[in-house]
mmCIF file with all atom_site columns, C-alpha atoms in Angstrom:
data_model
loop_
_atom_site.group_PDB
_atom_site.id
_atom_site.type_symbol
_atom_site.label_atom_id
_atom_site.label_alt_id
_atom_site.label_comp_id
_atom_site.label_asym_id
_atom_site.label_entity_id
_atom_site.label_seq_id
_atom_site.pdbx_PDB_ins_code
_atom_site.Cartn_x
_atom_site.Cartn_y
_atom_site.Cartn_z
_atom_site.occupancy
_atom_site.B_iso_or_equiv
_atom_site.pdbx_formal_charge
_atom_site.auth_seq_id
_atom_site.auth_comp_id
_atom_site.auth_asym_id
_atom_site.auth_atom_id
_atom_site.pdbx_PDB_model_num
ATOM 1   C CA . MET A 1 1   ? 148.960 -1.742 31.880 1.00 62.00 ? 61  MET A CA 1
ATOM 2   C CA . THR A 1 2   ? 152.403 -2.265 33.392 1.00 83.00 ? 62  THR A CA 1
ATOM 3   C CA . VAL A 1 3   ? 153.463 -0.159 36.331 1.00 93.00 ? 63  VAL A CA 1
ATOM 4   C CA . LYS A 1 4   ? 156.935 1.229  35.684 1.00 95.00 ? 64  LYS A CA 1
ATOM 5   C CA . GLU A 1 5   ? 157.192 3.684  38.559 1.00 97.00 ? 65  GLU A CA 1
ATOM 6   C CA . LEU A 1 6   ? 155.469 4.444  41.847 1.00 97.00 ? 66  LEU A CA 1
ATOM 7   C CA . VAL A 1 7   ? 154.515 7.921  43.022 1.00 98.00 ? 67  VAL A CA 1
ATOM 8   C CA . TRP A 1 8   ? 153.794 8.286  46.719 1.00 98.00 ? 68  TRP A CA 1
ATOM 9   C CA . ASP A 1 9   ? 151.578 10.540 48.785 1.00 98.00 ? 69  ASP A CA 1
ATOM 10  C CA . MET A 1 10  ? 153.348 11.654 51.971 1.00 97.00 ? 70  MET A CA 1
ATOM 11  C CA . ASP A 1 11  ? 151.032 12.350 54.926 1.00 95.00 ? 71  ASP A CA 1
ATOM 12  C CA . GLY A 1 12  ? 149.290 9.150  55.992 1.00 95.00 ? 72  GLY A CA 1
ATOM 13  C CA . THR A 1 13  ? 151.160 7.101  53.404 1.00 97.00 ? 73  THR A CA 1
ATOM 14  C CA . LEU A 1 14  ? 154.900 7.439  53.902 1.00 97.00 ? 74  LEU A CA 1
ATOM 15  C CA . LEU A 1 15  ? 154.876 9.362  57.167 1.00 97.00 ? 75  LEU A CA 1
ATOM 16  C CA . ASP A 1 16  ? 152.619 9.394  60.189 1.00 96.00 ? 76  ASP A CA 1
ATOM 17  C CA . THR A 1 17  ? 152.481 13.158 60.538 1.00 94.00 ? 77  THR A CA 1
ATOM 18  C CA . THR A 1 18  ? 149.232 13.243 62.502 1.00 91.00 ? 78  THR A CA 1
ATOM 19  C CA . PRO A 1 19  ? 150.995 14.074 65.803 1.00 89.00 ? 79  PRO A CA 1
ATOM 20  C CA . VAL A 1 20  ? 152.970 17.006 64.365 1.00 94.00 ? 80  VAL A CA 1
ATOM 21  C CA . VAL A 1 21  ? 151.459 18.706 61.292 1.00 95.00 ? 81  VAL A CA 1
ATOM 22  C CA . PRO A 1 22  ? 147.946 19.462 62.616 1.00 95.00 ? 82  PRO A CA 1
ATOM 23  C CA . ALA A 1 23  ? 149.439 20.673 65.906 1.00 95.00 ? 83  ALA A CA 1
ATOM 24  C CA . ALA A 1 24  ? 151.866 22.997 64.119 1.00 96.00 ? 84  ALA A CA 1
ATOM 25  C CA . LEU A 1 25  ? 149.092 24.381 61.931 1.00 96.00 ? 85  LEU A CA 1
ATOM 26  C CA . ALA A 1 26  ? 146.771 24.867 64.910 1.00 96.00 ? 86  ALA A CA 1
ATOM 27  C CA . ARG A 1 27  ? 149.452 26.792 66.808 1.00 96.00 ? 87  ARG A CA 1
ATOM 28  C CA . ALA A 1 28  ? 150.150 28.942 63.730 1.00 96.00 ? 88  ALA A CA 1
ATOM 29  C CA . VAL A 1 29  ? 146.449 29.728 63.271 1.00 97.00 ? 89  VAL A CA 1
ATOM 30  C CA . ARG A 1 30  ? 146.137 30.820 66.902 1.00 96.00 ? 90  ARG A CA 1
ATOM 31  C CA . ALA A 1 31  ? 149.329 32.904 66.672 1.00 96.00 ? 91  ALA A CA 1
ATOM 32  C CA . LEU A 1 32  ? 147.874 34.697 63.642 1.00 97.00 ? 92  LEU A CA 1
ATOM 33  C CA . GLY A 1 33  ? 144.703 35.627 65.497 1.00 96.00 ? 93  GLY A CA 1
ATOM 34  C CA . GLY A 1 34  ? 142.542 32.798 64.227 1.00 95.00 ? 94  GLY A CA 1
ATOM 35  C CA . PRO A 1 35  ? 140.211 30.585 66.264 1.00 95.00 ? 95  PRO A CA 1
ATOM 36  C CA . GLY A 1 36  ? 141.255 27.712 68.443 1.00 94.00 ? 96  GLY A CA 1
ATOM 37  C CA . VAL A 1 37  ? 141.189 24.576 66.295 1.00 95.00 ? 97  VAL A CA 1
ATOM 38  C CA . ASP A 1 38  ? 142.121 20.981 66.999 1.00 93.00 ? 98  ASP A CA 1
ATOM 39  C CA . ALA A 1 39  ? 143.714 18.236 64.940 1.00 91.00 ? 99  ALA A CA 1
ATOM 40  C CA . ASP A 1 40  ? 140.387 17.035 63.520 1.00 92.00 ? 100 ASP A CA 1
ATOM 41  C CA . ASP A 1 41  ? 139.542 20.557 62.371 1.00 94.00 ? 101 ASP A CA 1
ATOM 42  C CA . ILE A 1 42  ? 142.890 20.815 60.576 1.00 94.00 ? 102 ILE A CA 1
ATOM 43  C CA . VAL A 1 43  ? 142.736 17.391 58.914 1.00 92.00 ? 103 VAL A CA 1
ATOM 44  C CA . ALA A 1 44  ? 139.233 18.193 57.672 1.00 93.00 ? 104 ALA A CA 1
ATOM 45  C CA . GLU A 1 45  ? 140.744 21.096 55.712 1.00 95.00 ? 105 GLU A CA 1
ATOM 46  C CA . TYR A 1 46  ? 143.577 19.138 54.052 1.00 93.00 ? 106 TYR A CA 1
ATOM 47  C CA . TRP A 1 47  ? 141.591 18.975 50.834 1.00 93.00 ? 107 TRP A CA 1
ATOM 48  C CA . ARG A 1 48  ? 142.080 22.726 50.381 1.00 95.00 ? 108 ARG A CA 1
ATOM 49  C CA . GLY A 1 49  ? 145.750 22.303 49.507 1.00 94.00 ? 109 GLY A CA 1
ATOM 50  C CA . THR A 1 50  ? 148.904 23.815 50.945 1.00 96.00 ? 110 THR A CA 1
ATOM 51  C CA . PRO A 1 51  ? 149.397 24.935 54.543 1.00 96.00 ? 111 PRO A CA 1
ATOM 52  C CA . GLU A 1 52  ? 149.225 28.539 53.369 1.00 96.00 ? 112 GLU A CA 1
ATOM 53  C CA . VAL A 1 53  ? 145.763 28.015 51.850 1.00 96.00 ? 113 VAL A CA 1
ATOM 54  C CA . ILE A 1 54  ? 144.535 26.166 54.941 1.00 97.00 ? 114 ILE A CA 1
ATOM 55  C CA . MET A 1 55  ? 145.812 28.884 57.267 1.00 97.00 ? 115 MET A CA 1
ATOM 56  C CA . GLU A 1 56  ? 144.217 31.679 55.247 1.00 97.00 ? 116 GLU A CA 1
ATOM 57  C CA . HIS A 1 57  ? 140.887 29.864 55.350 1.00 97.00 ? 117 HIS A CA 1
ATOM 58  C CA . LEU A 1 58  ? 141.012 29.260 59.086 1.00 97.00 ? 118 LEU A CA 1
ATOM 59  C CA . VAL A 1 59  ? 142.336 32.704 59.996 1.00 97.00 ? 119 VAL A CA 1
ATOM 60  C CA . GLY A 1 60  ? 139.756 34.238 57.681 1.00 96.00 ? 120 GLY A CA 1
ATOM 61  C CA . ARG A 1 61  ? 141.915 36.736 55.832 1.00 97.00 ? 121 ARG A CA 1
ATOM 62  C CA . PRO A 1 62  ? 144.767 36.887 53.314 1.00 97.00 ? 122 PRO A CA 1
ATOM 63  C CA . LEU A 1 63  ? 148.157 36.316 54.902 1.00 97.00 ? 123 LEU A CA 1
ATOM 64  C CA . MET A 1 64  ? 151.439 37.976 54.091 1.00 96.00 ? 124 MET A CA 1
ATOM 65  C CA . VAL A 1 65  ? 154.462 35.789 53.370 1.00 93.00 ? 125 VAL A CA 1
ATOM 66  C CA . THR A 1 66  ? 155.995 36.858 56.662 1.00 95.00 ? 126 THR A CA 1
ATOM 67  C CA . GLU A 1 67  ? 152.891 35.600 58.459 1.00 97.00 ? 127 GLU A CA 1
ATOM 68  C CA . THR A 1 68  ? 152.918 32.183 56.784 1.00 96.00 ? 128 THR A CA 1
ATOM 69  C CA . GLU A 1 69  ? 156.466 31.785 58.110 1.00 97.00 ? 129 GLU A CA 1
ATOM 70  C CA . VAL A 1 70  ? 154.861 31.201 61.497 1.00 97.00 ? 130 VAL A CA 1
ATOM 71  C CA . TYR A 1 71  ? 153.846 27.707 60.392 1.00 97.00 ? 131 TYR A CA 1
ATOM 72  C CA . TYR A 1 72  ? 157.328 26.785 59.225 1.00 97.00 ? 132 TYR A CA 1
ATOM 73  C CA . ARG A 1 73  ? 158.810 27.969 62.510 1.00 96.00 ? 133 ARG A CA 1
ATOM 74  C CA . GLU A 1 74  ? 156.290 25.766 64.329 1.00 95.00 ? 134 GLU A CA 1
ATOM 75  C CA . LEU A 1 75  ? 157.175 22.833 62.075 1.00 95.00 ? 135 LEU A CA 1
ATOM 76  C CA . GLU A 1 76  ? 160.936 23.250 62.461 1.00 93.00 ? 136 GLU A CA 1
ATOM 77  C CA . GLY A 1 77  ? 162.365 20.283 64.321 1.00 85.00 ? 137 GLY A CA 1
ATOM 78  C CA . ALA A 1 78  ? 159.138 18.257 64.048 1.00 86.00 ? 138 ALA A CA 1
ATOM 79  C CA . GLU A 1 79  ? 159.563 14.635 63.063 1.00 83.00 ? 139 GLU A CA 1
ATOM 80  C CA . GLY A 1 80  ? 157.119 12.678 60.947 1.00 84.00 ? 140 GLY A CA 1
ATOM 81  C CA . ALA A 1 81  ? 157.803 9.027  61.639 1.00 92.00 ? 141 ALA A CA 1
ATOM 82  C CA . PRO A 1 82  ? 157.931 6.699  58.628 1.00 97.00 ? 142 PRO A CA 1
ATOM 83  C CA . TYR A 1 83  ? 155.321 3.980  58.762 1.00 96.00 ? 143 TYR A CA 1
ATOM 84  C CA . PRO A 1 84  ? 156.716 0.485  59.420 1.00 95.00 ? 144 PRO A CA 1
ATOM 85  C CA . GLY A 1 85  ? 158.216 -0.928 56.248 1.00 95.00 ? 145 GLY A CA 1
ATOM 86  C CA . VAL A 1 86  ? 158.602 2.373  54.402 1.00 96.00 ? 146 VAL A CA 1
ATOM 87  C CA . VAL A 1 87  ? 162.369 2.655  54.853 1.00 96.00 ? 147 VAL A CA 1
ATOM 88  C CA . ASP A 1 88  ? 162.859 -0.933 53.681 1.00 95.00 ? 148 ASP A CA 1
ATOM 89  C CA . VAL A 1 89  ? 160.591 -0.434 50.662 1.00 95.00 ? 149 VAL A CA 1
ATOM 90  C CA . PHE A 1 90  ? 162.474 2.709  49.668 1.00 97.00 ? 150 PHE A CA 1
ATOM 91  C CA . ALA A 1 91  ? 165.792 0.889  50.016 1.00 96.00 ? 151 ALA A CA 1
ATOM 92  C CA . ALA A 1 92  ? 164.523 -1.977 47.865 1.00 96.00 ? 152 ALA A CA 1
ATOM 93  C CA . LEU A 1 93  ? 163.242 0.373  45.164 1.00 96.00 ? 153 LEU A CA 1
ATOM 94  C CA . ARG A 1 94  ? 166.532 2.265  45.177 1.00 96.00 ? 154 ARG A CA 1
ATOM 95  C CA . ALA A 1 95  ? 168.429 -1.031 44.817 1.00 97.00 ? 155 ALA A CA 1
ATOM 96  C CA . GLN A 1 96  ? 166.287 -1.881 41.791 1.00 95.00 ? 156 GLN A CA 1
ATOM 97  C CA . GLY A 1 97  ? 167.179 1.438  40.173 1.00 94.00 ? 157 GLY A CA 1
ATOM 98  C CA . ARG A 1 98  ? 163.646 2.757  40.563 1.00 95.00 ? 158 ARG A CA 1
ATOM 99  C CA . ALA A 1 99  ? 162.951 6.443  41.071 1.00 96.00 ? 159 ALA A CA 1
ATOM 100 C CA . LEU A 1 100 ? 161.546 7.644  44.391 1.00 98.00 ? 160 LEU A CA 1
ATOM 101 C CA . ALA A 1 101 ? 158.834 10.179 43.674 1.00 98.00 ? 161 ALA A CA 1
ATOM 102 C CA . VAL A 1 102 ? 156.399 11.978 45.989 1.00 98.00 ? 162 VAL A CA 1
ATOM 103 C CA . PHE A 1 103 ? 153.346 14.091 45.223 1.00 98.00 ? 163 PHE A CA 1
ATOM 104 C CA . THR A 1 104 ? 151.817 15.650 48.316 1.00 98.00 ? 164 THR A CA 1
ATOM 105 C CA . GLY A 1 105 ? 149.227 18.310 48.936 1.00 96.00 ? 165 GLY A CA 1
ATOM 106 C CA . ALA A 1 106 ? 151.600 19.863 51.451 1.00 96.00 ? 166 ALA A CA 1
ATOM 107 C CA . SER A 1 107 ? 153.933 22.586 50.257 1.00 97.00 ? 167 SER A CA 1
ATOM 108 C CA . SER A 1 108 ? 157.216 21.343 48.848 1.00 97.00 ? 168 SER A CA 1
ATOM 109 C CA . ARG A 1 109 ? 159.010 23.220 51.630 1.00 97.00 ? 169 ARG A CA 1
ATOM 110 C CA . ALA A 1 110 ? 157.055 21.497 54.405 1.00 97.00 ? 170 ALA A CA 1
ATOM 111 C CA . ALA A 1 111 ? 157.372 18.135 52.659 1.00 97.00 ? 171 ALA A CA 1
ATOM 112 C CA . GLY A 1 112 ? 161.110 18.551 52.309 1.00 97.00 ? 172 GLY A CA 1
ATOM 113 C CA . MET A 1 113 ? 161.444 19.346 56.005 1.00 96.00 ? 173 MET A CA 1
ATOM 114 C CA . LEU A 1 114 ? 159.402 16.313 57.056 1.00 96.00 ? 174 LEU A CA 1
ATOM 115 C CA . LEU A 1 115 ? 161.005 13.860 54.640 1.00 97.00 ? 175 LEU A CA 1
ATOM 116 C CA . ARG A 1 116 ? 164.494 14.939 55.689 1.00 95.00 ? 176 ARG A CA 1
ATOM 117 C CA . SER A 1 117 ? 163.586 14.568 59.366 1.00 94.00 ? 177 SER A CA 1
ATOM 118 C CA . ALA A 1 118 ? 162.461 11.004 58.588 1.00 94.00 ? 178 ALA A CA 1
ATOM 119 C CA . GLY A 1 119 ? 165.642 10.208 56.667 1.00 94.00 ? 179 GLY A CA 1
ATOM 120 C CA . LEU A 1 120 ? 163.832 9.698  53.373 1.00 96.00 ? 180 LEU A CA 1
ATOM 121 C CA . HIS A 1 121 ? 165.502 11.047 50.242 1.00 96.00 ? 181 HIS A CA 1
ATOM 122 C CA . VAL A 1 122 ? 163.482 11.330 47.028 1.00 98.00 ? 182 VAL A CA 1
ATOM 123 C CA . ASP A 1 123 ? 164.355 12.018 43.408 1.00 97.00 ? 183 ASP A CA 1
ATOM 124 C CA . VAL A 1 124 ? 161.146 13.878 42.546 1.00 98.00 ? 184 VAL A CA 1
ATOM 125 C CA . LEU A 1 125 ? 159.144 15.981 44.992 1.00 98.00 ? 185 LEU A CA 1
ATOM 126 C CA . ILE A 1 126 ? 155.925 17.605 43.790 1.00 98.00 ? 186 ILE A CA 1
ATOM 127 C CA . GLY A 1 127 ? 154.238 19.781 46.388 1.00 98.00 ? 187 GLY A CA 1
ATOM 128 C CA . GLY A 1 128 ? 150.856 21.411 46.375 1.00 97.00 ? 188 GLY A CA 1
ATOM 129 C CA . ASP A 1 129 ? 152.593 24.675 45.513 1.00 97.00 ? 189 ASP A CA 1
ATOM 130 C CA . HIS A 1 130 ? 153.722 23.184 42.193 1.00 98.00 ? 190 HIS A CA 1
ATOM 131 C CA . VAL A 1 131 ? 150.188 22.731 40.844 1.00 97.00 ? 191 VAL A CA 1
ATOM 132 C CA . SER A 1 132 ? 147.285 25.098 40.307 1.00 95.00 ? 192 SER A CA 1
ATOM 133 C CA . ARG A 1 133 ? 144.605 22.657 41.474 1.00 96.00 ? 193 ARG A CA 1
ATOM 134 C CA . PRO A 1 134 ? 144.747 20.455 44.586 1.00 95.00 ? 194 PRO A CA 1
ATOM 135 C CA . LYS A 1 135 ? 143.732 16.804 44.706 1.00 97.00 ? 195 LYS A CA 1
ATOM 136 C CA . PRO A 1 136 ? 141.510 15.243 43.481 1.00 97.00 ? 196 PRO A CA 1
ATOM 137 C CA . ALA A 1 137 ? 142.639 17.095 40.355 1.00 98.00 ? 197 ALA A CA 1
ATOM 138 C CA . PRO A 1 138 ? 145.251 14.946 38.598 1.00 98.00 ? 198 PRO A CA 1
ATOM 139 C CA . ASP A 1 139 ? 147.727 17.800 38.076 1.00 98.00 ? 199 ASP A CA 1
ATOM 140 C CA . GLY A 1 140 ? 150.333 16.566 40.554 1.00 98.00 ? 200 GLY A CA 1
ATOM 141 C CA . VAL A 1 141 ? 150.303 12.996 39.272 1.00 98.00 ? 201 VAL A CA 1
ATOM 142 C CA . LEU A 1 142 ? 150.630 14.272 35.708 1.00 98.00 ? 202 LEU A CA 1
ATOM 143 C CA . LEU A 1 143 ? 153.514 16.535 36.701 1.00 98.00 ? 203 LEU A CA 1
ATOM 144 C CA . ALA A 1 144 ? 155.251 13.659 38.474 1.00 98.00 ? 204 ALA A CA 1
ATOM 145 C CA . ALA A 1 145 ? 154.924 11.556 35.331 1.00 98.00 ? 205 ALA A CA 1
ATOM 146 C CA . LYS A 1 146 ? 156.447 14.373 33.297 1.00 98.00 ? 206 LYS A CA 1
ATOM 147 C CA . GLU A 1 147 ? 159.341 14.708 35.739 1.00 98.00 ? 207 GLU A CA 1
ATOM 148 C CA . LEU A 1 148 ? 159.907 10.952 35.603 1.00 97.00 ? 208 LEU A CA 1
ATOM 149 C CA . GLY A 1 149 ? 159.771 10.999 31.806 1.00 97.00 ? 209 GLY A CA 1
ATOM 150 C CA . ILE A 1 150 ? 157.076 8.352  31.525 1.00 97.00 ? 210 ILE A CA 1
ATOM 151 C CA . ASP A 1 151 ? 153.433 8.144  30.531 1.00 97.00 ? 211 ASP A CA 1
ATOM 152 C CA . PRO A 1 152 ? 150.914 8.562  33.391 1.00 98.00 ? 212 PRO A CA 1
ATOM 153 C CA . VAL A 1 153 ? 149.393 5.177  32.493 1.00 97.00 ? 213 VAL A CA 1
ATOM 154 C CA . ASP A 1 154 ? 152.686 3.593  33.589 1.00 97.00 ? 214 ASP A CA 1
ATOM 155 C CA . ILE A 1 155 ? 152.404 5.027  37.112 1.00 97.00 ? 215 ILE A CA 1
ATOM 156 C CA . ALA A 1 156 ? 150.743 3.776  40.265 1.00 98.00 ? 216 ALA A CA 1
ATOM 157 C CA . TYR A 1 157 ? 149.963 6.534  42.746 1.00 98.00 ? 217 TYR A CA 1
ATOM 158 C CA . VAL A 1 158 ? 150.043 5.242  46.321 1.00 98.00 ? 218 VAL A CA 1
ATOM 159 C CA . GLY A 1 159 ? 147.945 7.168  48.828 1.00 98.00 ? 219 GLY A CA 1
ATOM 160 C CA . ASP A 1 160 ? 145.660 6.728  51.797 1.00 97.00 ? 220 ASP A CA 1
ATOM 161 C CA . SER A 1 161 ? 143.035 9.354  50.997 1.00 97.00 ? 221 SER A CA 1
ATOM 162 C CA . PRO A 1 162 ? 140.089 9.044  48.599 1.00 97.00 ? 222 PRO A CA 1
ATOM 163 C CA . LEU A 1 163 ? 141.426 12.256 47.033 1.00 97.00 ? 223 LEU A CA 1
ATOM 164 C CA . ASP A 1 164 ? 144.669 10.452 46.198 1.00 98.00 ? 224 ASP A CA 1
ATOM 165 C CA . LEU A 1 165 ? 142.832 7.636  44.455 1.00 98.00 ? 225 LEU A CA 1
ATOM 166 C CA . ARG A 1 166 ? 140.634 10.055 42.522 1.00 98.00 ? 226 ARG A CA 1
ATOM 167 C CA . ALA A 1 167 ? 143.716 11.982 41.409 1.00 98.00 ? 227 ALA A CA 1
ATOM 168 C CA . ALA A 1 168 ? 145.153 8.721  40.076 1.00 98.00 ? 228 ALA A CA 1
ATOM 169 C CA . VAL A 1 169 ? 141.969 8.010  38.137 1.00 98.00 ? 229 VAL A CA 1
ATOM 170 C CA . GLY A 1 170 ? 141.966 11.513 36.671 1.00 98.00 ? 230 GLY A CA 1
ATOM 171 C CA . ALA A 1 171 ? 145.542 11.097 35.506 1.00 98.00 ? 231 ALA A CA 1
ATOM 172 C CA . GLY A 1 172 ? 144.858 7.735  33.894 1.00 98.00 ? 232 GLY A CA 1
ATOM 173 C CA . SER A 1 173 ? 147.195 6.087  36.402 1.00 98.00 ? 233 SER A CA 1
ATOM 174 C CA . ARG A 1 174 ? 146.607 3.201  38.747 1.00 98.00 ? 234 ARG A CA 1
ATOM 175 C CA . GLY A 1 175 ? 145.476 3.988  42.268 1.00 98.00 ? 235 GLY A CA 1
ATOM 176 C CA . ALA A 1 176 ? 147.004 2.002  45.122 1.00 98.00 ? 236 ALA A CA 1
ATOM 177 C CA . ALA A 1 177 ? 145.256 2.505  48.459 1.00 98.00 ? 237 ALA A CA 1
ATOM 178 C CA . ALA A 1 178 ? 147.503 2.676  51.523 1.00 98.00 ? 238 ALA A CA 1
ATOM 179 C CA . ALA A 1 179 ? 145.176 0.986  53.981 1.00 97.00 ? 239 ALA A CA 1
ATOM 180 C CA . TRP A 1 180 ? 147.424 1.805  56.944 1.00 96.00 ? 240 TRP A CA 1
ATOM 181 C CA . GLY A 1 181 ? 146.858 5.541  56.477 1.00 95.00 ? 241 GLY A CA 1
ATOM 182 C CA . HIS A 1 182 ? 144.596 7.647  58.676 1.00 91.00 ? 242 HIS A CA 1
ATOM 183 C CA . LEU A 1 183 ? 142.332 8.778  55.805 1.00 94.00 ? 243 LEU A CA 1
ATOM 184 C CA . TYR A 1 184 ? 141.870 5.359  54.177 1.00 96.00 ? 244 TYR A CA 1
ATOM 185 C CA . ASP A 1 185 ? 138.266 4.627  53.215 1.00 96.00 ? 245 ASP A CA 1
ATOM 186 C CA . GLN A 1 186 ? 137.577 1.081  52.111 1.00 95.00 ? 246 GLN A CA 1
ATOM 187 C CA . ALA A 1 187 ? 134.503 2.272  50.204 1.00 97.00 ? 247 ALA A CA 1
ATOM 188 C CA . GLU A 1 188 ? 136.725 4.227  47.783 1.00 97.00 ? 248 GLU A CA 1
ATOM 189 C CA . ARG A 1 189 ? 137.545 2.333  44.598 1.00 96.00 ? 249 ARG A CA 1
ATOM 190 C CA . ALA A 1 190 ? 141.200 1.415  44.137 1.00 97.00 ? 250 ALA A CA 1
ATOM 191 C CA . ASP A 1 191 ? 143.050 -0.707 41.602 1.00 97.00 ? 251 ASP A CA 1
ATOM 192 C CA . VAL A 1 192 ? 144.873 -2.390 44.452 1.00 97.00 ? 252 VAL A CA 1
ATOM 193 C CA . VAL A 1 193 ? 144.675 -2.152 48.241 1.00 97.00 ? 253 VAL A CA 1
ATOM 194 C CA . LEU A 1 194 ? 147.952 -2.358 50.102 1.00 95.00 ? 254 LEU A CA 1
ATOM 195 C CA . SER A 1 195 ? 146.630 -3.725 53.351 1.00 83.00 ? 255 SER A CA 1
ATOM 196 C CA . GLY A 1 196 ? 148.050 -4.347 56.771 1.00 56.00 ? 256 GLY A CA 1
ATOM 197 C CA . SER A 1 197 ? 149.818 -2.101 59.231 1.00 44.00 ? 257 SER A CA 1
ATOM 198 C CA . SER A 1 198 ? 152.910 -1.379 57.177 1.00 47.00 ? 258 SER A CA 1
ATOM 199 C CA . ALA A 1 199 ? 153.965 -0.191 53.764 1.00 56.00 ? 259 ALA A CA 1
ATOM 200 C CA . GLY A 1 200 ? 155.808 -3.430 53.266 1.00 46.00 ? 260 GLY A CA 1
ATOM 201 C CA . THR A 1 201 ? 152.738 -5.688 53.299 1.00 42.00 ? 261 THR A CA 1
#
């Protein structure tokens, strides 16, 4: 199987958002009358999907659209720093004429805000709001393949979380583990492990 295109996870893979996203979500939850939660509590709920889904779970009730805006106001101006090597890798891929594609469990709106703040421009952005099932379901990887116009078997999905790697398996794609990410688990099977402290190694 030849890899023709890469699809990237965002949080913990392209961007170190651990200082900003959990804090913004925690503040939003408190503002909406939910319990006090910390970064670990928030990260433990990432598997649920979009920020809206996570907030509803933690607040304990359905939220109106106007209420979910609280999170985006908290996120406004936040910067998710690219991991070392990411900018260079993106530049090299762009120079080769390769597409830059991202599938993230975050909403496409939040992802767009964070990627722009980091100076990363992508051709395809699939957010958790674009699919009916969150990772580890393969829906986002399959949708990315469709948007890229290639077969899923020709994709490698790069992500730090076991859920990312399982999504790749479900799509019939290759799974590339981003070992620098905060959710990397060496016990999770991957087709290749991108090791070291940067995306360029």
